[in-house]
Short mmCIF file of C-alpha atoms in Angstrom, two decimals:
data_model
loop_
_atom_site.label_atom_id
_atom_site.label_comp_id
_atom_site.label_asym_id
_atom_site.label_seq_id
_atom_site.Cartn_x
_atom_site.Cartn_y
_atom_site.Cartn_z
CA MET A 9 13.89 45.42 -5.41
CA VAL A 10 12.42 41.82 -5.09
CA PRO A 11 9.15 41.50 -3.09
CA ILE A 12 9.26 39.13 -0.45
CA LYS A 13 7.25 35.83 -1.34
CA HIS A 14 4.74 35.13 1.05
CA ILE A 15 4.02 31.71 2.50
CA LEU A 16 0.67 30.42 4.13
CA ILE A 17 0.98 27.32 6.84
CA ILE A 18 -2.01 25.56 7.26
CA ASP A 19 -1.44 23.13 9.95
CA ASP A 20 -3.32 22.49 13.39
CA ASP A 21 0.48 20.69 14.77
CA VAL A 22 2.02 24.06 16.53
CA THR A 23 5.35 22.49 16.99
CA ILE A 24 5.36 21.54 13.04
CA GLY A 25 3.98 24.95 12.63
CA ASN A 26 6.54 26.75 14.83
CA MET A 27 9.27 24.63 13.30
CA LEU A 28 8.15 25.63 9.66
CA GLU A 29 7.90 29.50 10.22
CA GLU A 30 11.55 29.36 11.72
CA VAL A 31 12.79 27.65 8.83
CA LEU A 32 11.00 29.91 6.14
CA THR A 33 11.60 33.42 8.14
CA ALA A 34 15.49 32.52 8.27
CA GLU A 35 15.30 32.00 4.27
CA GLY A 36 14.02 35.26 3.83
CA TYR A 37 9.92 34.31 3.39
CA GLY A 38 7.18 36.04 4.78
CA VAL A 39 4.96 33.89 6.89
CA SER A 40 1.32 33.65 7.95
CA ARG A 41 -0.50 30.79 9.64
CA ALA A 42 -3.63 29.25 9.76
CA TYR A 43 -4.72 26.31 12.13
CA SER A 44 -7.86 24.97 10.93
CA GLY A 45 -9.70 25.12 7.49
CA THR A 46 -11.94 27.18 8.60
CA GLU A 47 -9.60 29.64 9.09
CA ALA A 48 -7.22 28.95 6.40
CA LEU A 49 -10.40 30.08 4.25
CA LEU A 50 -10.32 33.31 6.11
CA VAL A 51 -7.18 34.35 6.04
CA LEU A 52 -7.19 33.58 2.32
CA SER A 53 -9.70 35.98 1.56
CA ALA A 54 -8.06 38.85 3.05
CA ARG A 55 -4.60 37.79 1.96
CA ARG A 56 -3.21 36.09 -1.09
CA PRO A 57 0.03 34.35 -0.65
CA ASP A 58 2.37 33.10 -3.12
CA LEU A 59 2.14 29.44 -2.04
CA VAL A 60 0.29 27.31 0.63
CA LEU A 61 2.02 24.37 2.60
CA LEU A 62 -1.27 22.54 3.64
CA ASP A 63 -1.85 19.54 6.00
CA LEU A 64 -4.74 17.65 5.28
CA MET A 65 -5.41 16.77 8.25
CA LEU A 66 -7.52 19.70 9.89
CA PRO A 67 -9.97 20.57 12.45
CA GLY A 68 -13.28 21.77 11.05
CA ILE A 69 -12.91 21.95 7.27
CA ASN A 70 -10.34 19.49 6.24
CA GLY A 71 -7.37 20.19 3.53
CA ASP A 72 -9.11 18.36 0.64
CA GLU A 73 -11.96 21.20 0.87
CA VAL A 74 -9.29 23.82 1.14
CA LEU A 75 -7.62 22.57 -1.83
CA ALA A 76 -10.82 22.64 -3.99
CA GLU A 77 -11.13 26.60 -3.12
CA ILE A 78 -7.84 27.58 -3.64
CA ARG A 79 -7.34 28.72 -7.53
CA GLY A 80 -4.12 30.01 -9.02
CA ILE A 81 -1.86 29.78 -5.88
CA PRO A 82 0.80 26.76 -5.66
CA VAL A 83 0.07 24.35 -2.99
CA ILE A 84 2.04 21.53 -1.69
CA VAL A 85 0.32 19.11 0.42
CA VAL A 86 2.81 18.24 3.72
CA SER A 87 0.52 15.29 5.16
CA ALA A 88 1.18 12.10 7.36
CA LYS A 89 -0.82 10.11 4.56
CA VAL A 90 1.37 7.85 2.72
CA ASP A 91 -0.67 6.09 0.50
CA VAL A 92 0.17 6.59 -3.19
CA ASP A 93 -3.20 6.84 -4.39
CA ASN A 94 -3.92 9.85 -1.99
CA LYS A 95 -1.00 11.51 -3.39
CA VAL A 96 -2.22 10.91 -6.88
CA LYS A 97 -5.75 11.83 -6.03
CA LEU A 98 -4.54 15.10 -4.62
CA LEU A 99 -2.22 15.65 -7.14
CA LEU A 100 -4.86 15.54 -10.15
CA GLU A 101 -6.87 17.63 -7.82
CA GLY A 102 -5.05 20.70 -8.04
CA ALA A 103 -1.97 20.26 -5.61
CA ALA A 104 1.50 21.07 -7.11
CA ASP A 105 3.36 18.75 -4.89
CA TYR A 106 3.23 16.38 -1.94
CA VAL A 107 5.85 16.01 0.70
CA THR A 108 5.27 13.04 3.31
CA LYS A 109 5.59 13.95 6.93
CA PRO A 110 8.14 13.70 8.52
CA PHE A 111 10.11 15.37 6.03
CA ASP A 112 13.61 17.05 5.16
CA THR A 113 13.59 20.55 5.58
CA LYS A 114 16.18 21.11 2.55
CA GLU A 115 14.17 18.91 0.55
CA LEU A 116 11.06 20.78 1.22
CA LEU A 117 12.78 24.33 0.83
CA ALA A 118 14.15 23.18 -2.56
CA ARG A 119 10.56 22.28 -3.40
CA ILE A 120 9.53 25.51 -2.45
CA ALA A 121 11.93 27.27 -4.65
CA VAL A 122 10.73 25.35 -7.73
CA GLN A 123 7.01 25.97 -7.36
CA LEU A 124 7.96 29.80 -6.80
CA ARG A 125 10.11 29.66 -9.52
CA ASN A 126 7.52 27.96 -11.96
CA ALA A 127 4.94 30.22 -11.04
CA SER A 128 6.76 33.64 -11.66
CA PHE A 129 7.27 31.78 -15.34
CA GLN A 130 3.47 30.25 -15.73
CA GLU A 131 0.95 32.66 -14.04
CA PRO A 132 -2.29 31.21 -14.48
CA SER A 133 -4.79 32.52 -17.03
CA GLY A 134 -6.37 35.38 -15.80
CA LEU A 135 -3.66 36.66 -13.37
CA LEU A 136 -1.94 40.11 -13.83
CA ARG A 137 0.80 41.37 -11.73
CA PHE A 138 2.90 44.30 -12.02
CA ASP A 139 5.43 44.98 -8.97
CA ASP A 140 4.10 43.56 -5.83
CA ILE A 141 0.26 44.11 -7.13
CA SER A 142 -1.80 40.70 -8.41
CA MET A 143 -5.16 40.83 -9.96
CA ASP A 144 -7.07 37.93 -10.45
CA THR A 145 -9.63 38.98 -13.25
CA LYS A 146 -11.82 36.09 -12.72
CA ALA A 147 -12.45 36.48 -9.00
CA HIS A 148 -12.06 40.60 -9.73
CA ALA A 149 -9.77 40.47 -6.76
CA VAL A 150 -6.89 43.07 -5.98
CA HIS A 151 -3.76 42.19 -3.56
CA VAL A 152 -1.00 44.74 -2.96
CA SER A 153 2.01 43.18 -1.02
CA GLY A 154 -0.59 40.16 -0.25
CA HIS A 155 -3.12 42.84 1.47
CA ALA A 156 -6.30 42.94 -0.22
CA VAL A 157 -7.22 45.87 -1.79
CA ARG A 158 -11.24 46.72 -2.41
CA LEU A 159 -12.04 48.77 -5.67
CA THR A 160 -14.78 50.35 -7.22
CA LYS A 161 -16.03 48.53 -10.66
CA THR A 162 -14.36 51.86 -12.48
CA GLU A 163 -11.29 51.87 -10.28
CA TYR A 164 -10.83 48.17 -10.87
CA ALA A 165 -11.47 48.36 -14.69
CA ILE A 166 -8.82 51.27 -14.67
CA LEU A 167 -6.56 49.57 -12.88
CA LYS A 168 -6.73 46.46 -15.15
CA LEU A 169 -6.12 48.04 -18.15
CA LEU A 170 -3.17 49.64 -16.80
CA MET A 171 -1.72 46.58 -15.59
CA GLN A 172 -2.23 44.94 -19.23
CA ASN A 173 -0.07 47.66 -20.76
CA PRO A 174 2.58 48.37 -17.80
CA SER A 175 5.03 50.02 -20.20
CA GLN A 176 2.73 52.35 -22.09
CA VAL A 177 1.03 55.72 -21.49
CA ILE A 178 -2.67 55.29 -22.09
CA THR A 179 -4.48 58.67 -22.65
CA LYS A 180 -7.29 59.72 -21.10
CA SER A 181 -9.59 59.40 -23.94
CA SER A 182 -8.15 56.00 -24.66
CA ILE A 183 -9.20 54.99 -21.29
CA LEU A 184 -12.75 56.39 -21.41
CA GLU A 185 -13.09 54.41 -24.31
CA ARG A 186 -11.92 51.33 -23.54
CA ILE A 187 -13.58 50.81 -19.97
CA SER A 188 -17.04 52.77 -21.13
CA GLU A 189 -18.58 48.64 -21.65
CA ASP A 190 -17.93 47.96 -17.83
CA THR A 191 -18.63 51.20 -16.78
CA PRO A 192 -20.50 53.48 -18.62
CA ASP A 193 -20.81 56.63 -16.36
CA CYS A 194 -17.30 57.22 -16.06
CA MET A 195 -17.02 60.86 -17.65
CA GLU A 196 -13.62 62.93 -18.57
CA SER A 197 -14.69 64.85 -15.81
CA SER A 198 -14.72 62.20 -13.44
CA LEU A 199 -11.68 60.17 -14.94
CA LYS A 200 -9.14 62.10 -12.59
CA VAL A 201 -11.29 61.69 -9.10
CA HIS A 202 -11.30 57.83 -9.99
CA VAL A 203 -7.59 57.58 -10.75
CA SER A 204 -6.92 59.74 -7.60
CA ASN A 205 -9.14 57.27 -5.43
CA LEU A 206 -7.25 54.25 -6.54
CA ARG A 207 -3.69 55.77 -6.59
CA LYS A 208 -4.01 56.37 -2.91
CA LYS A 209 -5.81 53.00 -2.39
CA LEU A 210 -2.95 51.40 -3.85
CA ARG A 211 -0.33 53.42 -1.85
CA GLN A 212 -2.03 52.84 1.30
CA ALA A 213 -1.88 49.16 1.02
CA GLY A 214 1.62 49.21 -0.81
CA GLU A 215 3.03 52.47 0.83
CA LYS A 216 4.48 53.69 -2.77
CA ASP A 217 3.17 55.06 -5.73
CA TYR A 218 2.07 52.78 -8.49
CA ILE A 219 0.58 54.70 -11.25
CA GLU A 220 1.81 58.14 -12.98
CA ALA A 221 0.33 60.81 -14.75
CA VAL A 222 1.76 61.68 -17.88
CA TRP A 223 1.02 65.79 -17.95
CA GLY A 224 -1.49 66.81 -20.57
CA ILE A 225 -1.42 62.93 -22.39
CA GLY A 226 -2.90 60.56 -19.37
CA PHE A 227 -1.68 57.45 -16.95
CA LYS A 228 0.76 54.60 -16.59
CA MET A 229 2.19 52.15 -14.48
CA LYS A 230 4.93 53.56 -12.61
CA GLU A 231 8.60 51.90 -13.22
CA ALA A 232 10.35 51.11 -9.80
#
């Protein structure tokens, strides 16, 4: 089952936002909204979308500043500004694309599809994915189905190792050896507890099991 792609609309124009949400929902995307730059950063800290549609003229923190805070997520700027130099500046500063208002919805949907397809083949450095789990190893952030999951240092190290080797069974001794630098306090006697807590947190966020125990050997990521 392919996870639903989630798009965050950042726009204070309620009419345009409602129209975009209706169009995107009809196309099968999950949608969330933010109406100011400040709210956008709060939403992004709690849930990592697959793509962002960003207006520049926002109350509070403006769109340029929001763009500077976004890492590893394709951003399509949707703005009434038509100045070429402004477009070039934003593209150089990290925007994946630029669409001028008013826009044709078919064209916007095509641009969204292209960015999502490119993102699936060109994961940014430091980003690991398995099923609907994403891990940003630079930000030390984990999201499941778009929901942020808070992990302990040991739980994070275990999940990172398993996601780096998704098709392999990692033995208990290998896990202890390979995470010892980051979590020297993890012992064989406590490993089972750490893995159990990790599995529980992931299951609560995604409503399914992502890690399986291979009896007598170790653990691996669970294939769908």
